[in-house]
Amino acid sequence: MKKSLVFLLLVCSGFLHAQHYVLDSITQANSGLINQEANTLMYAEDSPYFSNFFSKLDSLFAGKKKKLHIFHIGGSHIQADIYSNKIRTYLQNMNDISTSQRGFIFPYHLAHTNNPLNYRVEADKEKWKGYRCSLNDSVTWGLAGVSATFNENIDTIFIKSNYKNYTKEDYCFNKLRVFYNNWSDDYELKILDSGLVLSDSVNTKAAFRQFNFSSSLDSIALEVRLKKDAPKTHEPFLLMGLELMNDDPGIEYTSIGANGARFDSYTRCAYFEEQLALYKPDLFIISIGTNDAYTTHFKAEKFRENYENFMKMIQRVNPECAILLTVPNDSYYRRRFPNKNTSIQEEIIQELAHKYQMAVWDFYQVMGGLGSSQKWYKKDLMPSDRVHFTYLGYSIKADLLLSAMVRQWEQSTNRPEESLLTYFKTLDE
């Protein structure tokens, strides 16, 4: 799907204007394109996990200073961070205390792949090499599923927490975690402005070093330098991610995506569970599956096993976590054949949701079921691959998921019908 990834790069760089809530106007212009009756969080009303989650979310909406953490994982749809960022922005803009820390990010540019627009990490990328868990690579990965290695003498990494984001409050941080191969002692890692550093510490279990700063920052410069006494056959510096942290209440929305990733891709990430355990998410949205189905050798039972094992891992990290299982969008295989594997995935996802008392967002049915991606393509909401979406397509997808979440939130907390949805429609990002 190389051409599709090139398309995503163009999408990410071509739309820099502010986002808007577009669902109402789009559905009027495209009647019959979206199955509104299917746009719900199925089974959420019977899930104690979702009842607890919406209670926490409602407290934040009411102005109570709490922290809430949402994780959203997938493949290229999430790496691009278009529709996930729109949901992030809606939730973090809902009141004066809802913007929490930016949290975990990955410098995709250093791995020579597309980076989300809403933060920036810069270095001499020609000195870096990227590895994805979805490819036949063999390095160590963590939570991001992508790693970048550096095998030169010195480089400076410039980190900007705000770039082209639309949050009302800018992101700031007074702590920085750098996830890297700290089991090796060949490279020195330091903050260029050493006067900002109050303290730092190393965690070997989750493979990170944490710097604590004397003030709140929105950018920082980090130096990576090969030690003078390092052996000639030294181990490269391996970067697995960054975390921009503060103590503010609000909603933190972490998106994890690696182009081409499947469930078995993330099981290759040696530090995935150790690093996820640092956060204990309140809601985990699983949007893996498109790449699992993109094959003529799809095995339903293996997909079920991988999906269930992933859910069990989330529950090990936080037994109280609400898990939203999302059914992949309709797609075409090699641009020629509607992918029938998605309907098999749909059945498995429904069964697992019942078994674990979790919820399902069945986007496959929302967009119209088998072959519907052709209709979305004709409306310029998907490119010719009919796997990914255009910028407008992703924007609609975000609005649909937000609508489903908000309606369930209203029902769960006994708020008047359409009251929260009306409120979110007034938020101009």
Short mmCIF file of C-alpha atoms in Angstrom, two decimals:
data_model
loop_
_atom_site.label_atom_id
_atom_site.label_comp_id
_atom_site.label_asym_id
_atom_site.label_seq_id
_atom_site.Cartn_x
_atom_site.Cartn_y
_atom_site.Cartn_z
CA MET A 1 0.00 0.00 0.00
CA LYS A 2 2.95 2.35 -0.71
CA LYS A 3 0.92 4.67 -2.96
CA SER A 4 -1.66 5.01 -0.19
CA LEU A 5 1.00 6.13 2.26
CA VAL A 6 2.23 8.76 -0.18
CA PHE A 7 -1.37 9.96 -0.36
CA LEU A 8 -1.50 10.26 3.41
CA LEU A 9 1.63 12.41 3.37
CA LEU A 10 -0.04 14.74 0.88
CA VAL A 11 -3.22 14.82 2.96
CA CYS A 12 -1.31 15.69 6.12
CA SER A 13 0.61 18.52 4.47
CA GLY A 14 -2.20 19.97 2.39
CA PHE A 15 -4.85 20.91 4.95
CA LEU A 16 -3.57 23.37 7.51
CA HIS A 17 -6.76 25.32 8.13
CA ALA A 18 -8.86 25.03 11.29
CA GLN A 19 -11.22 22.11 11.59
CA HIS A 20 -14.97 22.43 11.96
CA TYR A 21 -17.82 20.21 13.01
CA VAL A 22 -19.04 19.07 9.59
CA LEU A 23 -21.34 16.10 10.21
CA ASP A 24 -24.69 17.84 9.73
CA SER A 25 -23.87 19.50 6.41
CA ILE A 26 -22.19 16.40 5.01
CA THR A 27 -25.10 14.08 5.78
CA GLN A 28 -27.52 16.50 4.15
CA ALA A 29 -25.37 16.65 1.03
CA ASN A 30 -24.86 12.89 0.96
CA SER A 31 -28.15 11.36 2.03
CA GLY A 32 -27.98 7.59 2.07
CA LEU A 33 -24.20 7.50 2.34
CA ILE A 34 -24.15 7.06 6.13
CA ASN A 35 -26.20 4.58 8.14
CA GLN A 36 -27.07 6.80 11.09
CA GLU A 37 -28.99 4.04 12.89
CA ALA A 38 -25.78 2.01 13.11
CA ASN A 39 -23.82 4.94 14.54
CA THR A 40 -23.94 3.89 18.19
CA LEU A 41 -21.67 2.41 20.83
CA MET A 42 -23.28 -1.02 20.81
CA TYR A 43 -23.60 -2.79 24.19
CA ALA A 44 -22.18 0.20 26.10
CA GLU A 45 -25.42 0.64 28.06
CA ASP A 46 -24.88 -2.79 29.66
CA SER A 47 -21.17 -2.34 30.34
CA PRO A 48 -20.07 -1.36 33.87
CA TYR A 49 -16.73 -0.30 32.37
CA PHE A 50 -18.38 2.29 30.13
CA SER A 51 -20.70 3.44 32.89
CA ASN A 52 -17.62 4.19 34.99
CA PHE A 53 -15.82 5.88 32.10
CA PHE A 54 -18.72 8.19 31.24
CA SER A 55 -19.13 9.07 34.91
CA LYS A 56 -15.50 10.23 35.00
CA LEU A 57 -15.89 12.12 31.71
CA ASP A 58 -19.05 13.82 32.98
CA SER A 59 -17.23 14.96 36.13
CA LEU A 60 -14.60 16.65 33.99
CA PHE A 61 -17.30 18.26 31.87
CA ALA A 62 -18.88 19.60 35.07
CA GLY A 63 -15.59 21.27 36.01
CA LYS A 64 -14.12 18.83 38.49
CA LYS A 65 -10.34 18.67 38.27
CA LYS A 66 -9.59 15.07 37.41
CA LYS A 67 -7.33 13.24 35.00
CA LEU A 68 -8.71 10.98 32.28
CA HIS A 69 -6.60 9.05 29.81
CA ILE A 70 -7.79 7.73 26.44
CA PHE A 71 -5.64 5.52 24.21
CA HIS A 72 -6.38 4.97 20.53
CA ILE A 73 -4.39 2.40 18.56
CA GLY A 74 -4.35 1.36 14.92
CA GLY A 75 -2.31 1.38 11.73
CA SER A 76 -1.89 4.12 9.13
CA HIS A 77 -5.30 5.65 9.94
CA ILE A 78 -4.02 6.45 13.43
CA GLN A 79 -0.38 7.20 12.60
CA ALA A 80 -1.63 10.09 10.41
CA ASP A 81 -3.57 11.28 13.51
CA ILE A 82 -6.20 13.19 11.54
CA TYR A 83 -9.48 11.83 12.87
CA SER A 84 -8.02 10.85 16.25
CA ASN A 85 -6.64 14.38 16.66
CA LYS A 86 -10.01 15.90 15.83
CA ILE A 87 -11.62 13.88 18.63
CA ARG A 88 -8.73 14.82 20.92
CA THR A 89 -9.27 18.49 20.14
CA TYR A 90 -13.03 18.35 20.71
CA LEU A 91 -12.60 16.74 24.11
CA GLN A 92 -9.72 18.95 25.22
CA ASN A 93 -11.56 22.11 24.15
CA MET A 94 -14.80 21.30 25.96
CA ASN A 95 -13.99 23.55 28.95
CA ASP A 96 -11.18 25.44 30.68
CA ILE A 97 -9.72 22.42 32.50
CA SER A 98 -10.08 19.69 29.89
CA THR A 99 -6.67 20.14 28.19
CA SER A 100 -4.20 17.90 29.96
CA GLN A 101 -0.65 17.06 28.92
CA ARG A 102 0.19 16.14 25.31
CA GLY A 103 1.70 12.94 26.65
CA PHE A 104 3.27 10.16 24.60
CA ILE A 105 4.41 10.96 21.05
CA PHE A 106 6.81 9.50 18.53
CA PRO A 107 9.16 11.47 16.20
CA TYR A 108 8.06 9.77 12.98
CA HIS A 109 10.15 12.12 10.83
CA LEU A 110 13.29 10.59 12.34
CA ALA A 111 12.00 7.19 11.20
CA HIS A 112 11.45 8.61 7.69
CA THR A 113 7.68 8.26 7.74
CA ASN A 114 4.72 10.64 8.04
CA ASN A 115 4.40 12.62 11.26
CA PRO A 116 1.15 14.08 12.67
CA LEU A 117 0.85 17.83 12.18
CA ASN A 118 0.04 18.72 15.77
CA TYR A 119 3.58 18.47 17.20
CA ARG A 120 7.08 18.70 15.80
CA VAL A 121 10.31 16.82 16.52
CA GLU A 122 13.29 17.82 14.38
CA ALA A 123 16.86 16.58 14.03
CA ASP A 124 19.28 15.73 11.22
CA LYS A 125 17.08 12.92 9.96
CA GLU A 126 19.70 11.77 7.47
CA LYS A 127 21.60 10.48 10.51
CA TRP A 128 18.62 8.40 11.64
CA LYS A 129 17.06 5.17 10.40
CA GLY A 130 13.49 4.02 11.01
CA TYR A 131 12.04 0.61 11.83
CA ARG A 132 8.36 -0.37 11.98
CA CYS A 133 6.97 -3.37 13.81
CA SER A 134 4.83 -4.07 10.74
CA LEU A 135 7.86 -4.79 8.55
CA ASN A 136 10.43 -7.58 8.54
CA ASP A 137 12.69 -5.50 10.76
CA SER A 138 14.43 -6.75 13.86
CA VAL A 139 14.99 -4.10 16.53
CA THR A 140 13.42 -3.33 19.89
CA TRP A 141 10.09 -1.52 19.90
CA GLY A 142 8.00 -0.03 22.66
CA LEU A 143 4.55 1.51 22.83
CA ALA A 144 4.82 3.34 19.49
CA GLY A 145 5.53 0.26 17.38
CA VAL A 146 8.12 2.39 15.58
CA SER A 147 11.76 2.96 16.55
CA ALA A 148 14.47 5.24 15.17
CA THR A 149 18.17 4.46 15.49
CA PHE A 150 21.17 6.81 15.51
CA ASN A 151 24.68 5.52 14.83
CA GLU A 152 26.62 8.80 14.41
CA ASN A 153 28.64 10.89 16.87
CA ILE A 154 26.26 13.69 17.82
CA ASP A 155 22.86 15.18 17.02
CA THR A 156 20.36 17.54 18.62
CA ILE A 157 16.66 16.74 18.81
CA PHE A 158 14.35 19.78 18.94
CA ILE A 159 10.96 19.02 20.48
CA LYS A 160 7.96 21.33 20.04
CA SER A 161 4.78 20.37 21.87
CA ASN A 162 2.68 22.81 19.80
CA TYR A 163 2.86 22.98 16.04
CA LYS A 164 -0.37 22.98 14.05
CA ASN A 165 -2.73 21.98 16.84
CA TYR A 166 -6.09 23.66 17.50
CA THR A 167 -6.43 23.32 21.25
CA LYS A 168 -7.57 26.49 23.00
CA GLU A 169 -4.82 25.99 25.56
CA ASP A 170 -1.27 25.35 24.36
CA TYR A 171 0.42 22.17 25.50
CA CYS A 172 3.19 22.64 28.04
CA PHE A 173 5.35 20.29 30.06
CA ASN A 174 7.62 20.33 33.10
CA LYS A 175 8.76 16.74 32.76
CA LEU A 176 10.11 14.80 29.78
CA ARG A 177 10.43 11.06 29.38
CA VAL A 178 12.72 9.70 26.70
CA PHE A 179 12.10 6.04 25.89
CA TYR A 180 15.30 4.50 24.54
CA ASN A 181 17.72 1.58 24.95
CA ASN A 182 19.01 2.66 28.35
CA TRP A 183 20.40 -0.84 28.88
CA SER A 184 23.30 0.37 26.69
CA ASP A 185 25.82 2.88 28.04
CA ASP A 186 27.39 3.93 24.74
CA TYR A 187 25.51 7.22 24.28
CA GLU A 188 25.09 10.25 26.52
CA LEU A 189 21.68 11.89 26.67
CA LYS A 190 21.37 15.45 28.00
CA ILE A 191 19.24 18.59 27.90
CA LEU A 192 21.15 21.36 26.10
CA ASP A 193 20.01 24.02 28.57
CA SER A 194 21.19 22.18 31.67
CA GLY A 195 20.00 25.02 33.92
CA LEU A 196 16.40 23.92 33.32
CA VAL A 197 16.95 20.48 34.84
CA LEU A 198 16.00 19.97 38.48
CA SER A 199 16.61 16.23 38.47
CA ASP A 200 16.61 13.17 36.26
CA SER A 201 16.20 9.45 36.80
CA VAL A 202 16.37 6.21 34.84
CA ASN A 203 13.75 3.46 34.71
CA THR A 204 15.19 0.24 33.30
CA LYS A 205 11.96 -1.79 33.49
CA ALA A 206 10.10 0.44 31.02
CA ALA A 207 13.28 1.72 29.32
CA PHE A 208 13.08 5.48 29.81
CA ARG A 209 14.88 8.40 31.39
CA GLN A 210 12.86 11.19 32.96
CA PHE A 211 13.97 14.82 33.22
CA ASN A 212 12.21 17.14 35.68
CA PHE A 213 12.37 20.86 34.88
CA SER A 214 12.31 24.03 36.97
CA SER A 215 9.66 25.69 34.81
CA SER A 216 6.85 24.95 32.39
CA LEU A 217 8.02 24.66 28.77
CA ASP A 218 6.56 24.23 25.30
CA SER A 219 9.82 23.20 23.62
CA ILE A 220 13.18 21.70 24.51
CA ALA A 221 16.46 20.69 22.86
CA LEU A 222 17.91 17.26 23.61
CA GLU A 223 21.45 16.18 22.69
CA VAL A 224 22.48 12.64 21.84
CA ARG A 225 26.26 12.13 21.88
CA LEU A 226 28.45 9.05 21.47
CA LYS A 227 30.71 8.69 24.49
CA LYS A 228 34.45 9.00 23.91
CA ASP A 229 35.12 5.61 25.49
CA ALA A 230 32.40 3.79 23.50
CA PRO A 231 33.72 0.74 21.62
CA LYS A 232 33.99 0.86 17.84
CA THR A 233 31.31 -1.80 17.61
CA HIS A 234 28.97 0.18 19.85
CA GLU A 235 25.21 -0.33 19.91
CA PRO A 236 23.24 2.40 18.08
CA PHE A 237 21.08 4.78 20.11
CA LEU A 238 17.51 3.47 19.75
CA LEU A 239 14.64 5.89 20.33
CA MET A 240 11.22 4.38 21.13
CA GLY A 241 9.24 7.49 22.01
CA LEU A 242 8.89 10.70 24.02
CA GLU A 243 6.44 11.82 26.66
CA LEU A 244 5.63 15.48 27.37
CA MET A 245 4.28 15.59 30.91
CA ASN A 246 2.74 17.94 33.49
CA ASP A 247 0.48 17.64 36.53
CA ASP A 248 -2.56 19.41 35.05
CA PRO A 249 -5.99 17.77 35.23
CA GLY A 250 -7.98 17.11 32.11
CA ILE A 251 -8.12 14.67 29.23
CA GLU A 252 -5.03 13.08 27.75
CA TYR A 253 -5.56 11.40 24.39
CA THR A 254 -2.73 9.16 23.22
CA SER A 255 -2.78 7.90 19.62
CA ILE A 256 -0.57 4.95 18.67
CA GLY A 257 -0.23 4.07 15.01
CA ALA A 258 2.26 2.34 12.74
CA ASN A 259 1.68 2.17 9.00
CA GLY A 260 0.77 -1.39 8.02
CA ALA A 261 0.43 -2.60 11.61
CA ARG A 262 -1.58 -5.70 12.52
CA PHE A 263 -2.20 -7.29 15.90
CA ASP A 264 0.80 -9.55 15.53
CA SER A 265 2.89 -6.47 14.74
CA TYR A 266 2.29 -5.02 18.19
CA THR A 267 2.97 -8.35 19.89
CA ARG A 268 6.53 -7.99 18.54
CA CYS A 269 7.01 -4.84 20.67
CA ALA A 270 9.06 -6.04 23.65
CA TYR A 271 8.27 -3.02 25.85
CA PHE A 272 4.66 -2.43 24.82
CA GLU A 273 2.98 -3.74 27.95
CA GLU A 274 5.65 -2.41 30.31
CA GLN A 275 5.21 1.09 28.92
CA LEU A 276 1.41 0.92 28.72
CA ALA A 277 1.40 -0.03 32.41
CA LEU A 278 2.75 3.43 33.20
CA TYR A 279 -0.61 4.97 32.26
CA LYS A 280 -3.47 2.60 33.19
CA PRO A 281 -5.87 4.00 30.54
CA ASP A 282 -9.53 4.76 31.33
CA LEU A 283 -10.65 4.10 27.75
CA PHE A 284 -8.79 2.10 25.12
CA ILE A 285 -10.05 2.38 21.53
CA ILE A 286 -8.88 -0.51 19.34
CA SER A 287 -8.82 0.35 15.64
CA ILE A 288 -6.56 -2.47 14.48
CA GLY A 289 -7.83 -4.81 11.79
CA THR A 290 -7.61 -3.20 8.35
CA ASN A 291 -4.17 -4.66 7.70
CA ASP A 292 -5.08 -8.02 9.27
CA ALA A 293 -7.84 -8.35 6.67
CA TYR A 294 -5.75 -7.09 3.75
CA THR A 295 -4.67 -10.53 2.58
CA THR A 296 -5.98 -13.56 0.72
CA HIS A 297 -4.70 -15.73 3.59
CA PHE A 298 -6.90 -14.25 6.34
CA LYS A 299 -7.42 -16.73 9.20
CA ALA A 300 -10.45 -15.94 11.33
CA GLU A 301 -9.39 -17.94 14.39
CA LYS A 302 -5.95 -16.38 14.43
CA PHE A 303 -7.53 -12.94 14.23
CA ARG A 304 -9.82 -13.84 17.14
CA GLU A 305 -6.89 -15.14 19.20
CA ASN A 306 -4.77 -12.05 18.57
CA TYR A 307 -7.65 -9.68 19.31
CA GLU A 308 -8.58 -11.44 22.54
CA ASN A 309 -4.98 -11.59 23.74
CA PHE A 310 -4.68 -7.86 23.12
CA MET A 311 -7.81 -7.19 25.18
CA LYS A 312 -6.47 -9.36 28.00
CA MET A 313 -3.23 -7.38 27.98
CA ILE A 314 -5.19 -4.11 28.38
CA GLN A 315 -7.11 -5.62 31.29
CA ARG A 316 -3.87 -6.74 32.95
CA VAL A 317 -2.71 -3.14 32.84
CA ASN A 318 -6.04 -1.78 34.13
CA PRO A 319 -8.87 -4.23 34.99
CA GLU A 320 -11.33 -1.30 35.10
CA CYS A 321 -10.51 0.04 31.62
CA ALA A 322 -13.37 0.47 29.13
CA ILE A 323 -12.41 -1.01 25.76
CA LEU A 324 -14.08 0.22 22.58
CA LEU A 325 -13.76 -2.30 19.76
CA THR A 326 -14.10 -0.62 16.38
CA VAL A 327 -14.94 -2.58 13.24
CA PRO A 328 -12.62 -1.63 10.34
CA ASN A 329 -13.98 0.37 7.44
CA ASP A 330 -15.08 -1.28 4.24
CA SER A 331 -12.14 -1.45 1.84
CA TYR A 332 -10.98 -2.83 -1.47
CA TYR A 333 -8.21 -5.38 -1.88
CA ARG A 334 -5.62 -4.24 -4.43
CA ARG A 335 -8.12 -1.61 -5.65
CA ARG A 336 -10.15 -4.31 -7.42
CA PHE A 337 -12.14 -6.46 -4.98
CA PRO A 338 -14.40 -5.54 -2.04
CA ASN A 339 -12.73 -7.10 0.99
CA LYS A 340 -15.12 -9.73 2.39
CA ASN A 341 -12.78 -10.46 5.31
CA THR A 342 -14.09 -7.37 7.10
CA SER A 343 -17.53 -8.93 7.60
CA ILE A 344 -15.85 -11.93 9.28
CA GLN A 345 -13.93 -9.56 11.53
CA GLU A 346 -17.20 -7.84 12.36
CA GLU A 347 -18.71 -11.08 13.72
CA ILE A 348 -15.61 -11.83 15.80
CA ILE A 349 -15.52 -8.32 17.25
CA GLN A 350 -19.19 -8.51 18.22
CA GLU A 351 -18.60 -11.86 19.96
CA LEU A 352 -15.60 -10.56 21.91
CA ALA A 353 -17.50 -7.46 23.01
CA HIS A 354 -20.29 -9.65 24.41
CA LYS A 355 -17.81 -11.93 26.15
CA TYR A 356 -15.95 -9.11 27.91
CA GLN A 357 -18.89 -6.69 28.40
CA MET A 358 -17.30 -4.04 26.23
CA ALA A 359 -18.67 -1.80 23.46
CA VAL A 360 -18.48 -1.84 19.65
CA TRP A 361 -18.43 1.02 17.16
CA ASP A 362 -19.36 -0.76 13.93
CA PHE A 363 -17.98 1.70 11.40
CA TYR A 364 -18.23 -0.99 8.71
CA GLN A 365 -22.03 -0.77 8.96
CA VAL A 366 -22.02 3.00 9.58
CA MET A 367 -20.41 3.61 6.17
CA GLY A 368 -22.74 1.12 4.45
CA GLY A 369 -21.23 -2.38 4.64
CA LEU A 370 -19.62 -4.39 1.84
CA GLY A 371 -18.71 -2.31 -1.19
CA SER A 372 -19.62 1.03 0.44
CA SER A 373 -16.10 2.36 0.09
CA GLN A 374 -16.77 2.71 -3.65
CA LYS A 375 -19.57 5.17 -2.81
CA TRP A 376 -17.29 7.09 -0.44
CA TYR A 377 -14.65 7.19 -3.16
CA LYS A 378 -17.12 8.62 -5.67
CA LYS A 379 -17.94 11.37 -3.15
CA ASP A 380 -14.19 12.20 -2.81
CA LEU A 381 -14.15 10.92 0.77
CA MET A 382 -11.66 8.13 0.00
CA PRO A 383 -8.74 8.00 -2.48
CA SER A 384 -8.63 5.44 -5.25
CA ASP A 385 -7.16 2.76 -2.95
CA ARG A 386 -10.54 2.70 -1.12
CA VAL A 387 -8.68 1.79 2.07
CA HIS A 388 -7.74 5.20 3.47
CA PHE A 389 -9.75 8.43 3.54
CA THR A 390 -9.33 11.96 2.28
CA TYR A 391 -8.98 14.72 4.85
CA LEU A 392 -12.72 15.39 4.67
CA GLY A 393 -13.43 11.65 4.97
CA TYR A 394 -11.37 11.42 8.14
CA SER A 395 -13.09 14.53 9.47
CA ILE A 396 -16.50 12.93 8.94
CA LYS A 397 -15.25 9.73 10.59
CA ALA A 398 -14.23 11.76 13.65
CA ASP A 399 -17.61 13.47 13.81
CA LEU A 400 -19.41 10.15 13.56
CA LEU A 401 -17.40 8.59 16.40
CA LEU A 402 -17.81 11.69 18.53
CA SER A 403 -21.58 11.65 17.92
CA ALA A 404 -21.83 8.00 18.95
CA MET A 405 -19.75 8.62 22.08
CA VAL A 406 -21.66 11.72 23.11
CA ARG A 407 -25.07 10.10 22.68
CA GLN A 408 -24.01 7.20 24.86
CA TRP A 409 -22.57 9.67 27.38
CA GLU A 410 -25.94 11.45 27.52
CA GLN A 411 -27.76 8.16 28.07
CA SER A 412 -25.30 6.89 30.66
CA THR A 413 -25.43 10.05 32.79
CA ASN A 414 -29.14 10.81 32.25
CA ARG A 415 -28.42 14.11 30.57
CA PRO A 416 -31.14 15.46 28.21
CA GLU A 417 -31.02 13.95 24.74
CA GLU A 418 -28.97 16.00 22.25
CA SER A 419 -27.82 18.41 25.00
CA LEU A 420 -24.16 17.41 24.91
CA LEU A 421 -24.16 16.94 21.14
CA THR A 422 -25.56 20.46 20.71
CA TYR A 423 -22.83 21.76 23.00
CA PHE A 424 -20.04 20.08 21.02
CA LYS A 425 -21.42 21.41 17.75
CA THR A 426 -20.75 24.93 19.03
CA LEU A 427 -17.04 24.22 19.54
CA ASP A 428 -15.12 25.84 16.69
CA GLU A 429 -11.66 24.36 16.54
#
